[in-house]
Amino acid sequence: MGAITPGVRLHDLPQGTVEERIRMAGELGFSCIQLPSKVLYASMGIDRGGLTRELADHLRAVLDEAGVSVAVLGCYKNLATPDRQQLMDNIAEYEACLNFAQMLGGCPVGTETGRPNAQNRVADDRMTDEALDAFADGLAHVCDRAEAVGGQILIEPGWNETVNTPDRCREVLERVSSPSLGVIYDPVSLLHPSVVDEAQEITARMLYLCGSKIRVLHAKDFEVVDNEDEAGWCDGTGSRLVCHGVGETGRYDFEPVVAWAAAACPGIPCVVENSVPATAADCLATLEHMSARCGAPHREL
């Protein structure tokens, strides 16, 4: 088994139906995909009520034909919202996705870690203890449902969300001690302009504190630009991060993460993020080269 199983987000591929994009992923050489529920809904003209056994069987046939699996079914609804009705509706969305993930073959459901306002806007309130309390409470409800169906819910920490450091991630894992809970680790998502020079130290801390719970990797790169014109990836320094596919800028060295995977969890899904149609193949080649240098040839993946 190789170090990683390389994948791609479906919405980073050229426009098309879900079926067409699954085939594109396979033709490019990716072995797995991240399938966001909103992309599926838009393509099929459905909401969560359309997540049926028939649809799952149809998608499994398309996936099998393309030689591709689903690494993550994305459901990015805010679990830290203070709006109780919104929270209940969001939890119902997770429940539907968890059930559908089982029909698809048992893939995990992935989520970000929310923000403690009903608008889900990026603001300083995400840094508070109260924000972490709210997220942990919402997550616990989803974990109960995941356990009931034998599924998995994976949280993705990120600077723009409530769980925005390795230590806050560890705290959530300790507070919500569910066997169904795991982590999607995107090293660049935990960075912001003030700490980019400490990127490898932050990576090492995340792997130390949370490595045993990491089930999926996200692979991307970044650049720092001199403006804070948009919300997110900012820290008050006047700069912000702009994200790119893995290897595109050379600012983040992803190879130590691949080396960790080779030793700790060979074959882990590793999904390229923020590529564009013109760069997806190069991002895959970057992962293949890293895997080879870590002693794990891609074609065994």
mmCIF file of C-alpha atoms in Angstrom:
data_model
loop_
_atom_site.group_PDB
_atom_site.id
_atom_site.type_symbol
_atom_site.label_atom_id
_atom_site.label_comp_id
_atom_site.label_asym_id
_atom_site.label_seq_id
_atom_site.Cartn_x
_atom_site.Cartn_y
_atom_site.Cartn_z
ATOM 1 C CA MET A 1 0.000 0.000 0.000
ATOM 2 C CA GLY A 2 1.247 3.469 -0.869
ATOM 3 C CA ALA A 3 1.678 6.475 1.366
ATOM 4 C CA ILE A 4 -1.444 8.227 0.134
ATOM 5 C CA THR A 5 -4.473 7.740 -2.093
ATOM 6 C CA PRO A 6 -4.552 10.886 -4.251
ATOM 7 C CA GLY A 7 -7.869 12.618 -4.788
ATOM 8 C CA VAL A 8 -9.460 15.835 -5.996
ATOM 9 C CA ARG A 9 -12.419 17.990 -5.017
ATOM 10 C CA LEU A 10 -15.127 17.508 -7.596
ATOM 11 C CA HIS A 11 -15.853 21.248 -7.810
ATOM 12 C CA ASP A 12 -12.218 22.012 -8.712
ATOM 13 C CA LEU A 13 -12.674 20.142 -11.996
ATOM 14 C CA PRO A 14 -14.208 21.661 -15.155
ATOM 15 C CA GLN A 15 -17.924 22.369 -15.190
ATOM 16 C CA GLY A 16 -20.133 19.363 -15.790
ATOM 17 C CA THR A 17 -22.566 17.001 -14.156
ATOM 18 C CA VAL A 18 -21.496 14.993 -11.139
ATOM 19 C CA GLU A 19 -21.171 11.951 -13.378
ATOM 20 C CA GLU A 20 -19.020 13.822 -15.890
ATOM 21 C CA ARG A 21 -16.756 15.161 -13.171
ATOM 22 C CA ILE A 22 -16.331 11.722 -11.596
ATOM 23 C CA ARG A 23 -15.181 10.442 -14.981
ATOM 24 C CA MET A 24 -12.822 13.414 -15.340
ATOM 25 C CA ALA A 25 -11.233 12.579 -11.993
ATOM 26 C CA GLY A 26 -10.612 9.006 -13.067
ATOM 27 C CA GLU A 27 -9.274 10.017 -16.471
ATOM 28 C CA LEU A 28 -6.801 12.411 -14.835
ATOM 29 C CA GLY A 29 -5.492 9.577 -12.660
ATOM 30 C CA PHE A 30 -7.037 10.443 -9.303
ATOM 31 C CA SER A 31 -8.175 7.522 -7.169
ATOM 32 C CA CYS A 32 -10.738 9.301 -4.995
ATOM 33 C CA ILE A 33 -12.859 12.429 -4.818
ATOM 34 C CA GLN A 34 -14.359 14.806 -2.321
ATOM 35 C CA LEU A 35 -18.061 15.134 -3.125
ATOM 36 C CA PRO A 36 -19.733 18.204 -1.568
ATOM 37 C CA SER A 37 -23.435 17.700 -0.937
ATOM 38 C CA LYS A 38 -24.201 21.135 -2.419
ATOM 39 C CA VAL A 39 -22.511 20.128 -5.691
ATOM 40 C CA LEU A 40 -24.549 16.926 -5.761
ATOM 41 C CA TYR A 41 -27.758 18.828 -5.019
ATOM 42 C CA ALA A 42 -27.115 21.369 -7.765
ATOM 43 C CA SER A 43 -26.258 18.722 -10.342
ATOM 44 C CA MET A 44 -29.239 16.511 -9.550
ATOM 45 C CA GLY A 45 -31.780 19.250 -8.784
ATOM 46 C CA ILE A 46 -32.481 17.868 -5.305
ATOM 47 C CA ASP A 47 -32.211 18.672 -1.631
ATOM 48 C CA ARG A 48 -31.517 16.212 1.179
ATOM 49 C CA GLY A 49 -34.849 14.523 0.470
ATOM 50 C CA GLY A 50 -33.353 13.285 -2.793
ATOM 51 C CA LEU A 51 -30.531 11.350 -1.116
ATOM 52 C CA THR A 52 -32.093 8.001 -1.933
ATOM 53 C CA ARG A 53 -30.857 4.451 -2.274
ATOM 54 C CA GLU A 54 -31.491 4.699 -6.017
ATOM 55 C CA LEU A 55 -29.208 7.727 -6.328
ATOM 56 C CA ALA A 56 -26.525 6.031 -4.250
ATOM 57 C CA ASP A 57 -26.661 2.926 -6.440
ATOM 58 C CA HIS A 58 -26.421 5.075 -9.567
ATOM 59 C CA LEU A 59 -23.405 6.977 -8.261
ATOM 60 C CA ARG A 60 -21.677 3.800 -7.119
ATOM 61 C CA ALA A 61 -21.978 2.402 -10.635
ATOM 62 C CA VAL A 62 -20.452 5.584 -12.093
ATOM 63 C CA LEU A 63 -17.681 5.567 -9.483
ATOM 64 C CA ASP A 64 -16.884 1.911 -10.088
ATOM 65 C CA GLU A 65 -16.712 2.433 -13.835
ATOM 66 C CA ALA A 66 -14.330 5.372 -13.355
ATOM 67 C CA GLY A 67 -12.166 3.520 -10.816
ATOM 68 C CA VAL A 68 -12.767 6.220 -8.230
ATOM 69 C CA SER A 69 -14.001 6.135 -4.626
ATOM 70 C CA VAL A 70 -15.532 8.835 -2.428
ATOM 71 C CA ALA A 71 -13.013 9.944 0.185
ATOM 72 C CA VAL A 72 -15.369 12.469 1.795
ATOM 73 C CA LEU A 73 -18.987 13.484 1.389
ATOM 74 C CA GLY A 74 -18.878 17.172 2.295
ATOM 75 C CA CYS A 75 -21.593 18.766 4.429
ATOM 76 C CA TYR A 76 -20.488 22.237 5.465
ATOM 77 C CA LYS A 77 -23.336 23.416 7.675
ATOM 78 C CA ASN A 78 -22.587 25.584 10.705
ATOM 79 C CA LEU A 79 -22.626 23.572 13.942
ATOM 80 C CA ALA A 80 -21.694 26.576 16.094
ATOM 81 C CA THR A 81 -24.676 28.732 15.148
ATOM 82 C CA PRO A 82 -26.564 30.330 18.059
ATOM 83 C CA ASP A 83 -29.838 30.084 16.095
ATOM 84 C CA ARG A 84 -31.494 26.983 17.566
ATOM 85 C CA GLN A 85 -33.830 26.378 14.635
ATOM 86 C CA GLN A 86 -30.950 26.755 12.190
ATOM 87 C CA LEU A 87 -28.891 24.328 14.255
ATOM 88 C CA MET A 88 -31.649 21.709 14.264
ATOM 89 C CA ASP A 89 -32.019 22.021 10.492
ATOM 90 C CA ASN A 90 -28.255 21.746 10.063
ATOM 91 C CA ILE A 91 -28.149 18.618 12.226
ATOM 92 C CA ALA A 92 -30.924 17.121 10.080
ATOM 93 C CA GLU A 93 -28.738 17.820 7.042
ATOM 94 C CA TYR A 94 -25.854 15.930 8.649
ATOM 95 C CA GLU A 95 -28.127 13.031 9.504
ATOM 96 C CA ALA A 96 -29.276 12.775 5.881
ATOM 97 C CA CYS A 97 -25.686 12.917 4.629
ATOM 98 C CA LEU A 98 -24.530 10.303 7.146
ATOM 99 C CA ASN A 99 -27.263 7.949 5.972
ATOM 100 C CA PHE A 100 -26.399 8.589 2.324
ATOM 101 C CA ALA A 101 -22.692 8.067 2.968
ATOM 102 C CA GLN A 102 -23.501 4.587 4.242
ATOM 103 C CA MET A 103 -25.462 3.888 1.069
ATOM 104 C CA LEU A 104 -22.462 5.056 -0.971
ATOM 105 C CA GLY A 105 -20.295 2.448 0.691
ATOM 106 C CA GLY A 106 -19.372 3.907 4.063
ATOM 107 C CA CYS A 107 -17.403 7.045 3.221
ATOM 108 C CA PRO A 108 -17.053 9.648 5.997
ATOM 109 C CA VAL A 109 -18.952 12.913 6.096
ATOM 110 C CA GLY A 110 -16.680 15.945 6.362
ATOM 111 C CA THR A 111 -17.357 19.357 7.833
ATOM 112 C CA GLU A 112 -15.637 22.589 8.763
ATOM 113 C CA THR A 113 -15.908 23.818 12.330
ATOM 114 C CA GLY A 114 -18.329 26.700 12.050
ATOM 115 C CA ARG A 115 -18.620 30.155 13.557
ATOM 116 C CA PRO A 116 -20.773 31.335 16.467
ATOM 117 C CA ASN A 117 -23.071 33.615 14.491
ATOM 118 C CA ALA A 118 -26.135 32.842 12.406
ATOM 119 C CA GLN A 119 -24.592 34.468 9.315
ATOM 120 C CA ASN A 120 -21.530 32.185 9.555
ATOM 121 C CA ARG A 121 -19.321 35.223 8.945
ATOM 122 C CA VAL A 122 -15.608 35.262 9.730
ATOM 123 C CA ALA A 123 -15.199 37.391 12.868
ATOM 124 C CA ASP A 124 -13.217 37.485 16.093
ATOM 125 C CA ASP A 125 -16.053 35.746 17.953
ATOM 126 C CA ARG A 126 -14.775 32.445 16.551
ATOM 127 C CA MET A 127 -11.742 32.669 18.857
ATOM 128 C CA THR A 128 -13.687 32.530 22.133
ATOM 129 C CA ASP A 129 -14.214 29.686 24.580
ATOM 130 C CA GLU A 130 -17.946 30.143 24.057
ATOM 131 C CA ALA A 131 -17.521 29.477 20.341
ATOM 132 C CA LEU A 132 -15.728 26.225 21.088
ATOM 133 C CA ASP A 133 -18.477 25.274 23.553
ATOM 134 C CA ALA A 134 -21.153 25.873 20.925
ATOM 135 C CA PHE A 135 -19.329 23.879 18.268
ATOM 136 C CA ALA A 136 -18.601 20.963 20.604
ATOM 137 C CA ASP A 137 -22.268 20.836 21.603
ATOM 138 C CA GLY A 138 -23.488 20.774 18.002
ATOM 139 C CA LEU A 139 -20.830 18.247 17.030
ATOM 140 C CA ALA A 140 -21.809 15.920 19.875
ATOM 141 C CA HIS A 141 -25.347 15.701 18.468
ATOM 142 C CA VAL A 142 -23.991 14.797 15.032
ATOM 143 C CA CYS A 143 -21.624 12.209 16.523
ATOM 144 C CA ASP A 144 -24.576 10.535 18.232
ATOM 145 C CA ARG A 145 -26.249 10.158 14.856
ATOM 146 C CA ALA A 146 -23.024 8.955 13.244
ATOM 147 C CA GLU A 147 -22.647 6.258 15.880
ATOM 148 C CA ALA A 148 -26.268 5.191 15.385
ATOM 149 C CA VAL A 149 -25.725 4.470 11.672
ATOM 150 C CA GLY A 150 -22.147 3.218 11.935
ATOM 151 C CA GLY A 151 -20.795 6.268 10.129
ATOM 152 C CA GLN A 152 -17.962 8.750 10.540
ATOM 153 C CA ILE A 153 -17.962 12.523 10.907
ATOM 154 C CA LEU A 154 -14.663 14.287 10.213
ATOM 155 C CA ILE A 155 -13.928 17.855 11.291
ATOM 156 C CA GLU A 156 -11.546 20.074 9.340
ATOM 157 C CA PRO A 157 -9.810 22.702 11.508
ATOM 158 C CA GLY A 158 -9.094 26.028 9.856
ATOM 159 C CA TRP A 159 -7.975 29.543 10.730
ATOM 160 C CA ASN A 160 -11.273 30.956 9.475
ATOM 161 C CA GLU A 161 -13.366 28.746 11.769
ATOM 162 C CA THR A 162 -13.892 28.020 15.453
ATOM 163 C CA VAL A 163 -11.343 25.188 15.649
ATOM 164 C CA ASN A 164 -8.391 27.217 14.401
ATOM 165 C CA THR A 165 -5.300 25.788 16.138
ATOM 166 C CA PRO A 166 -3.964 22.283 16.814
ATOM 167 C CA ASP A 167 -4.646 22.786 20.515
ATOM 168 C CA ARG A 168 -8.289 23.707 19.964
ATOM 169 C CA CYS A 169 -8.660 20.645 17.756
ATOM 170 C CA ARG A 170 -7.225 18.439 20.480
ATOM 171 C CA GLU A 171 -9.607 19.989 23.001
ATOM 172 C CA VAL A 172 -12.620 19.170 20.834
ATOM 173 C CA LEU A 173 -11.427 15.595 20.334
ATOM 174 C CA GLU A 174 -11.123 15.185 24.098
ATOM 175 C CA ARG A 175 -14.497 16.763 24.836
ATOM 176 C CA VAL A 176 -16.393 14.850 22.148
ATOM 177 C CA SER A 177 -14.875 11.426 22.651
ATOM 178 C CA SER A 178 -16.830 9.571 19.991
ATOM 179 C CA PRO A 179 -15.457 6.588 18.057
ATOM 180 C CA SER A 180 -17.197 8.068 15.015
ATOM 181 C CA LEU A 181 -15.246 11.341 15.186
ATOM 182 C CA GLY A 182 -12.116 11.962 13.139
ATOM 183 C CA VAL A 183 -10.173 14.762 11.469
ATOM 184 C CA ILE A 184 -9.549 16.059 7.967
ATOM 185 C CA TYR A 185 -6.129 17.677 8.171
ATOM 186 C CA ASP A 186 -5.306 20.522 5.821
ATOM 187 C CA PRO A 187 -1.998 22.027 6.994
ATOM 188 C CA VAL A 188 -2.402 25.263 5.049
ATOM 189 C CA SER A 189 -5.881 25.841 6.478
ATOM 190 C CA LEU A 190 -4.336 26.412 9.910
ATOM 191 C CA LEU A 191 -1.977 29.116 8.622
ATOM 192 C CA HIS A 192 -2.329 32.899 8.432
ATOM 193 C CA PRO A 193 0.184 35.610 7.490
ATOM 194 C CA SER A 194 1.729 36.013 10.954
ATOM 195 C CA VAL A 195 2.676 32.336 11.258
ATOM 196 C CA VAL A 196 3.668 31.218 7.768
ATOM 197 C CA ASP A 197 7.326 31.027 8.810
ATOM 198 C CA GLU A 198 6.296 28.572 11.542
ATOM 199 C CA ALA A 199 4.321 26.335 9.189
ATOM 200 C CA GLN A 200 6.337 23.163 9.776
ATOM 201 C CA GLU A 201 6.284 23.634 13.555
ATOM 202 C CA ILE A 202 2.493 24.004 13.461
ATOM 203 C CA THR A 203 2.272 20.904 11.275
ATOM 204 C CA ALA A 204 4.421 18.917 13.693
ATOM 205 C CA ARG A 205 2.250 19.987 16.621
ATOM 206 C CA MET A 206 -0.950 19.034 14.814
ATOM 207 C CA LEU A 207 0.401 15.595 13.937
ATOM 208 C CA TYR A 208 1.579 15.114 17.528
ATOM 209 C CA LEU A 209 -1.671 16.211 19.173
ATOM 210 C CA CYS A 210 -4.223 14.867 16.704
ATOM 211 C CA GLY A 211 -2.443 12.437 14.377
ATOM 212 C CA SER A 212 -4.209 9.363 15.721
ATOM 213 C CA LYS A 213 -7.555 10.845 14.643
ATOM 214 C CA ILE A 214 -6.586 12.034 11.151
ATOM 215 C CA ARG A 215 -8.531 10.091 8.514
ATOM 216 C CA VAL A 216 -8.185 12.302 5.405
ATOM 217 C CA LEU A 217 -5.585 14.831 4.221
ATOM 218 C CA HIS A 218 -6.095 17.960 2.146
ATOM 219 C CA ALA A 219 -3.155 19.077 0.014
ATOM 220 C CA LYS A 220 -2.717 22.674 -1.010
ATOM 221 C CA ASP A 221 -0.251 25.550 -1.241
ATOM 222 C CA PHE A 222 -0.497 29.295 -0.698
ATOM 223 C CA GLU A 223 0.816 32.758 -1.388
ATOM 224 C CA VAL A 224 0.662 35.856 0.819
ATOM 225 C CA VAL A 225 -0.773 39.011 -0.759
ATOM 226 C CA ASP A 226 -0.620 42.542 0.613
ATOM 227 C CA ASN A 227 -4.276 43.259 1.253
ATOM 228 C CA GLU A 228 -7.116 42.277 3.523
ATOM 229 C CA ASP A 229 -9.822 43.153 1.037
ATOM 230 C CA GLU A 230 -11.709 39.908 1.602
ATOM 231 C CA ALA A 231 -12.785 38.133 4.770
ATOM 232 C CA GLY A 232 -10.785 35.051 5.672
ATOM 233 C CA TRP A 233 -7.115 34.099 5.832
ATOM 234 C CA CYS A 234 -6.385 37.473 7.495
ATOM 235 C CA ASP A 235 -5.008 38.326 10.930
ATOM 236 C CA GLY A 236 -4.882 42.118 11.064
ATOM 237 C CA THR A 237 -1.398 42.441 9.577
ATOM 238 C CA GLY A 238 -2.624 43.919 6.294
ATOM 239 C CA SER A 239 -1.948 40.677 4.404
ATOM 240 C CA ARG A 240 -3.917 37.526 3.706
ATOM 241 C CA LEU A 241 -3.344 34.046 2.365
ATOM 242 C CA VAL A 242 -4.521 33.025 -1.088
ATOM 243 C CA CYS A 243 -4.727 29.257 -1.517
ATOM 244 C CA HIS A 244 -3.577 27.178 -4.490
ATOM 245 C CA GLY A 245 -3.235 23.498 -5.309
ATOM 246 C CA VAL A 246 -0.377 21.538 -3.761
ATOM 247 C CA GLY A 247 3.019 22.431 -5.230
ATOM 248 C CA GLU A 248 1.782 25.436 -7.209
ATOM 249 C CA THR A 249 3.736 28.135 -5.338
ATOM 250 C CA GLY A 250 6.267 26.177 -3.292
ATOM 251 C CA ARG A 251 5.451 28.109 -0.127
ATOM 252 C CA TYR A 252 4.285 25.058 1.828
ATOM 253 C CA ASP A 253 6.339 21.857 1.842
ATOM 254 C CA PHE A 254 3.746 19.077 1.956
ATOM 255 C CA GLU A 255 6.272 16.239 1.748
ATOM 256 C CA PRO A 256 6.738 15.856 5.543
ATOM 257 C CA VAL A 257 2.997 15.177 5.773
ATOM 258 C CA VAL A 258 3.290 12.494 3.084
ATOM 259 C CA ALA A 259 6.223 10.984 4.988
ATOM 260 C CA TRP A 260 4.103 10.962 8.152
ATOM 261 C CA ALA A 261 1.304 9.235 6.241
ATOM 262 C CA ALA A 262 3.671 6.572 4.914
ATOM 263 C CA ALA A 263 4.651 5.693 8.472
ATOM 264 C CA ALA A 264 1.400 6.256 10.371
ATOM 265 C CA CYS A 265 -1.489 5.491 8.021
ATOM 266 C CA PRO A 266 -0.419 4.346 4.552
ATOM 267 C CA GLY A 267 -3.115 4.687 1.931
ATOM 268 C CA ILE A 268 -4.857 7.612 3.615
ATOM 269 C CA PRO A 269 -6.979 9.641 1.159
ATOM 270 C CA CYS A 270 -5.180 12.864 0.209
ATOM 271 C CA VAL A 271 -7.426 15.308 -1.629
ATOM 272 C CA VAL A 272 -5.965 18.197 -3.640
ATOM 273 C CA GLU A 273 -7.678 21.493 -2.827
ATOM 274 C CA ASN A 274 -7.758 24.803 -4.695
ATOM 275 C CA SER A 275 -6.416 23.443 -7.935
ATOM 276 C CA VAL A 276 -8.006 24.669 -11.152
ATOM 277 C CA PRO A 277 -8.636 22.614 -14.293
ATOM 278 C CA ALA A 278 -5.308 23.745 -15.773
ATOM 279 C CA THR A 279 -3.284 22.687 -12.707
ATOM 280 C CA ALA A 280 -5.009 19.518 -11.462
ATOM 281 C CA ALA A 281 -2.714 17.154 -13.382
ATOM 282 C CA ASP A 282 0.410 18.928 -12.117
ATOM 283 C CA CYS A 283 -0.890 18.739 -8.542
ATOM 284 C CA LEU A 284 -1.398 15.001 -8.935
ATOM 285 C CA ALA A 285 2.145 14.653 -10.300
ATOM 286 C CA THR A 286 3.453 16.560 -7.275
ATOM 287 C CA LEU A 287 1.751 14.109 -4.914
ATOM 288 C CA GLU A 288 3.032 11.145 -6.928
ATOM 289 C CA HIS A 289 6.606 12.417 -6.729
ATOM 290 C CA MET A 290 6.326 12.987 -2.982
ATOM 291 C CA SER A 291 4.870 9.531 -2.501
ATOM 292 C CA ALA A 292 7.695 7.994 -4.516
ATOM 293 C CA ARG A 293 10.334 9.822 -2.486
ATOM 294 C CA CYS A 294 8.700 8.528 0.683
ATOM 295 C CA GLY A 295 9.048 4.978 -0.614
ATOM 296 C CA ALA A 296 5.501 4.505 -1.825
ATOM 297 C CA PRO A 297 4.858 4.218 -5.588
ATOM 298 C CA HIS A 298 1.496 5.727 -6.583
ATOM 299 C CA ARG A 299 0.169 2.851 -8.664
ATOM 300 C CA GLU A 300 -0.142 0.714 -5.547
ATOM 301 C CA LEU A 301 -2.507 3.280 -4.062
#
